[in-house]
Amino acid sequence: MATSYGQFCPLAKAMEILDERWTILIVRELLLGSTRFNELRRGVPRMSPALLSKRLQALERHGIIEHTDGEYRLTECGRDLHAAVMSLGVWGLRWVEDFGDEDLDPHLLMWDVRRTVPTAAWPAGRTCVAVEFTDLERARRWWLVVSGGDVDTCDYDPGYEVSATVRATLRTLTRVWRGDVSWDQAMRSRQVEILAPRETRAAVPDWFGRSMLADALAAESSLSAR
């Protein structure tokens, strides 16, 4: 049971449920479409399975999620957190610019990329893009495979013909995906290199996409500029 703030304020009562460590990130994962326990673990890889189970039980007890047939799904109450979670994420993107090396994780980045790939922008049929993190020794090479509406990421060579190879440091590609720097800026400064024929090279940024928070921040900035 979360510690009570001893206040009748609705915000205080909400935070008694949501401000335990990892809880809001679990809600984020559920909002992004994860439903299985192992999918949730991929979104919070540094959280122990035991603690994840404990937090899921608490969310179910509070009526925020329901658990049936091995799947966790948000209830109407849980889905109503979408605006709050997005607003917190956009605030963090706007005002909390710095992140350390300990915050970087190629597995988490590629998992996030997988969930936000704009598949409609990709060619028909199967297309494979290789990603190389130039500053890593382990988990250095990845493959992003899109076939129709299906997306997969592999940390081993799937054996498909590669249409393009993206080369960058993990920090640089994380910043591009977050929207801290544009693809054009990163490529002009040679922080990102795309090895592919000219037409494909021009298309890769649209294939790769960026985080939903980056899009939300851009939309807010556009509205405020009017």
Coordinates of C-alpha atoms in Angstrom, one line a residue:
M1 CA 0.0 0.0 0.0
A2 CA 1.4 3.4 -1.0
T3 CA 2.0 5.9 1.8
S4 CA -0.8 8.4 2.3
Y5 CA -0.1 12.1 1.9
G6 CA -2.9 12.8 4.4
Q7 CA -4.6 15.3 2.0
F8 CA -8.0 15.3 0.4
C9 CA -6.5 17.0 -2.7
P10 CA -7.4 14.9 -5.8
L11 CA -3.8 15.3 -7.0
A12 CA -2.5 13.9 -3.7
K13 CA -4.8 11.0 -3.9
A14 CA -3.8 10.2 -7.5
M15 CA -0.1 10.4 -6.6
E16 CA -0.6 7.9 -3.8
I17 CA -1.3 5.4 -6.6
L18 CA 1.0 6.6 -9.3
D19 CA 4.2 7.9 -7.8
E20 CA 5.7 4.6 -6.7
R21 CA 8.9 3.9 -8.6
W22 CA 8.2 2.5 -12.1
T23 CA 4.4 2.7 -11.9
I24 CA 3.9 5.6 -14.4
L25 CA 6.4 3.9 -16.8
I26 CA 4.4 0.7 -16.7
V27 CA 1.3 2.8 -17.6
R28 CA 3.3 4.3 -20.4
E29 CA 4.1 0.9 -21.8
L30 CA 0.5 -0.2 -21.6
L31 CA -0.6 3.0 -23.4
L32 CA 2.0 2.2 -26.1
G33 CA 0.3 -1.1 -26.7
S34 CA 2.3 -3.7 -24.7
T35 CA 0.0 -6.3 -23.2
R36 CA 2.1 -9.3 -22.3
F37 CA 4.4 -9.5 -19.3
N38 CA 7.5 -10.0 -21.4
E39 CA 6.6 -7.0 -23.6
L40 CA 6.3 -4.9 -20.5
R41 CA 9.7 -6.1 -19.3
R42 CA 11.3 -5.0 -22.6
G43 CA 10.0 -1.5 -22.0
V44 CA 11.4 -1.4 -18.4
P45 CA 14.4 -3.6 -18.8
R46 CA 16.1 -2.5 -15.5
M47 CA 13.0 -3.4 -13.4
S48 CA 13.0 -6.8 -11.7
P49 CA 10.3 -9.3 -12.8
A50 CA 9.2 -9.5 -9.1
L51 CA 8.7 -5.8 -8.8
L52 CA 6.9 -5.6 -12.1
S53 CA 4.5 -8.2 -10.9
K54 CA 3.9 -6.3 -7.7
R55 CA 3.2 -3.0 -9.5
L56 CA 0.9 -4.7 -11.9
Q57 CA -1.1 -6.2 -9.0
A58 CA -1.4 -2.8 -7.5
L59 CA -2.6 -1.3 -10.7
E60 CA -5.2 -4.0 -11.0
R61 CA -6.3 -3.5 -7.5
H62 CA -6.9 0.1 -8.1
G63 CA -8.9 -0.6 -11.2
I64 CA -6.4 0.9 -13.7
I65 CA -5.7 -2.4 -15.5
E66 CA -7.3 -5.7 -15.9
H67 CA -5.6 -9.1 -16.4
T68 CA -7.3 -11.7 -18.5
D69 CA -5.9 -14.6 -20.6
G70 CA -2.3 -13.6 -19.9
E71 CA -2.8 -10.1 -21.1
Y72 CA -2.8 -6.8 -19.2
R73 CA -5.0 -4.1 -20.6
L74 CA -5.9 -0.6 -19.4
T75 CA -9.5 -0.1 -18.1
E76 CA -11.4 3.1 -19.0
C77 CA -9.8 4.5 -15.8
G78 CA -6.3 3.6 -17.1
R79 CA -6.9 4.9 -20.6
D80 CA -7.9 8.2 -19.1
L81 CA -4.3 8.7 -18.0
H82 CA -3.2 9.1 -21.7
A83 CA -3.3 12.9 -21.7
A84 CA -1.5 13.2 -18.3
V85 CA 1.3 10.8 -19.3
M86 CA 1.8 12.5 -22.7
S87 CA 1.9 15.9 -21.0
L88 CA 4.5 14.8 -18.5
G89 CA 6.6 13.3 -21.4
V90 CA 6.4 16.5 -23.5
W91 CA 7.3 18.6 -20.4
G92 CA 10.3 16.3 -19.9
L93 CA 11.3 16.7 -23.5
R94 CA 11.0 20.4 -23.4
W95 CA 12.6 21.2 -20.1
V96 CA 14.9 18.2 -19.1
E97 CA 17.4 18.2 -21.8
D98 CA 20.3 16.3 -20.3
F99 CA 20.6 12.6 -19.9
G100 CA 23.7 10.6 -18.9
D101 CA 25.4 7.6 -20.4
E102 CA 23.7 5.4 -17.8
D103 CA 20.4 6.3 -19.4
L104 CA 21.4 5.0 -22.8
D105 CA 20.3 1.5 -23.9
P106 CA 20.4 0.1 -27.4
H107 CA 17.8 -2.6 -26.6
L108 CA 15.3 0.0 -25.3
L109 CA 15.9 2.4 -28.2
M110 CA 15.3 -0.3 -30.8
W111 CA 12.3 -1.5 -28.9
D112 CA 10.9 2.0 -28.9
V113 CA 11.7 2.5 -32.6
R114 CA 9.9 -0.8 -33.4
R115 CA 6.7 0.5 -31.8
T116 CA 6.7 3.8 -33.6
V117 CA 7.9 2.9 -37.1
P118 CA 5.5 4.5 -39.7
T119 CA 5.0 1.4 -41.7
A120 CA 2.9 3.2 -44.3
A121 CA 6.1 5.1 -45.4
W122 CA 8.0 1.9 -46.2
P123 CA 8.1 0.2 -49.6
A124 CA 5.7 -2.6 -50.3
G125 CA 7.1 -6.0 -49.5
R126 CA 9.9 -6.7 -47.1
T127 CA 12.6 -4.1 -46.5
C128 CA 15.5 -4.4 -44.1
V129 CA 17.6 -1.5 -42.7
A130 CA 20.7 -2.2 -40.7
V131 CA 21.7 0.0 -37.7
E132 CA 25.3 0.3 -36.5
F133 CA 26.1 2.0 -33.2
T134 CA 29.7 3.1 -33.9
D135 CA 30.6 3.5 -30.2
L136 CA 29.5 0.1 -28.9
E137 CA 31.2 -3.2 -28.8
R138 CA 28.3 -5.3 -27.6
A139 CA 24.8 -4.9 -29.2
R140 CA 26.6 -2.9 -31.9
R141 CA 24.6 -4.1 -34.9
W142 CA 20.8 -4.3 -35.3
W143 CA 18.4 -4.9 -38.2
L144 CA 15.0 -3.3 -38.6
V145 CA 12.7 -5.4 -40.8
V146 CA 9.4 -4.2 -42.1
S147 CA 7.1 -6.4 -44.1
G148 CA 3.6 -5.0 -44.8
G149 CA 2.4 -3.8 -41.4
D150 CA 4.7 -6.1 -39.4
V151 CA 7.8 -4.7 -37.8
D152 CA 10.7 -6.6 -36.2
T153 CA 14.1 -5.7 -34.7
C154 CA 16.9 -8.2 -34.6
D155 CA 20.3 -8.1 -32.9
Y156 CA 21.5 -10.8 -35.2
D157 CA 21.6 -10.8 -39.0
P158 CA 18.2 -12.1 -40.3
G159 CA 19.8 -12.8 -43.7
Y160 CA 17.7 -10.4 -45.7
E161 CA 19.1 -8.0 -48.3
V162 CA 19.9 -4.7 -46.6
S163 CA 18.5 -1.6 -48.3
A164 CA 20.3 0.9 -46.2
T165 CA 22.7 1.1 -43.2
V166 CA 22.4 3.8 -40.6
R167 CA 25.7 4.5 -38.7
A168 CA 25.8 6.7 -35.6
T169 CA 26.7 6.7 -31.9
L170 CA 24.0 5.4 -29.5
R171 CA 23.6 8.9 -28.0
T172 CA 23.3 10.6 -31.4
L173 CA 20.6 8.2 -32.7
T174 CA 18.8 8.4 -29.3
R175 CA 18.7 12.2 -29.6
V176 CA 17.5 12.0 -33.2
W177 CA 14.7 9.6 -32.2
R178 CA 13.7 11.8 -29.2
G179 CA 13.5 14.8 -31.5
D180 CA 16.4 16.7 -29.8
V181 CA 18.1 17.1 -33.2
S182 CA 16.7 16.5 -36.7
W183 CA 17.9 13.9 -39.1
D184 CA 18.9 16.7 -41.5
Q185 CA 21.0 18.4 -38.8
A186 CA 22.6 15.1 -37.7
M187 CA 23.5 14.2 -41.3
R188 CA 24.8 17.6 -42.2
S189 CA 27.1 17.5 -39.2
R190 CA 28.1 14.0 -40.1
Q191 CA 26.9 12.6 -36.8
V192 CA 24.7 10.2 -38.7
E193 CA 25.7 8.4 -41.9
I194 CA 23.2 6.6 -44.1
L195 CA 24.8 4.2 -46.6
A196 CA 22.4 3.6 -49.4
P197 CA 21.6 4.8 -52.9
R198 CA 20.6 8.5 -53.0
E199 CA 16.8 7.9 -53.3
T200 CA 16.8 5.4 -50.5
R201 CA 19.1 7.6 -48.3
A202 CA 16.6 10.4 -48.6
A203 CA 13.7 8.2 -47.5
V204 CA 15.3 6.5 -44.5
P205 CA 14.5 9.4 -42.0
D206 CA 10.8 9.0 -42.9
W207 CA 11.1 5.2 -42.6
F208 CA 12.7 5.4 -39.2
G209 CA 10.3 8.0 -37.6
R210 CA 10.7 9.5 -34.2
S211 CA 9.1 9.3 -30.8
M212 CA 5.4 10.2 -30.3
L213 CA 6.5 12.7 -27.7
A214 CA 8.6 14.5 -30.3
D215 CA 5.6 14.7 -32.6
A216 CA 3.4 15.9 -29.7
L217 CA 6.0 18.6 -28.8
A218 CA 6.2 19.8 -32.4
A219 CA 2.4 20.0 -32.6
E220 CA 2.3 22.1 -29.4
S221 CA 5.0 24.4 -30.7
S222 CA 3.2 24.8 -34.0
L223 CA 0.0 25.8 -32.3
S224 CA 1.7 28.2 -30.0
A225 CA 3.4 29.9 -32.9
R226 CA 0.1 30.7 -34.6

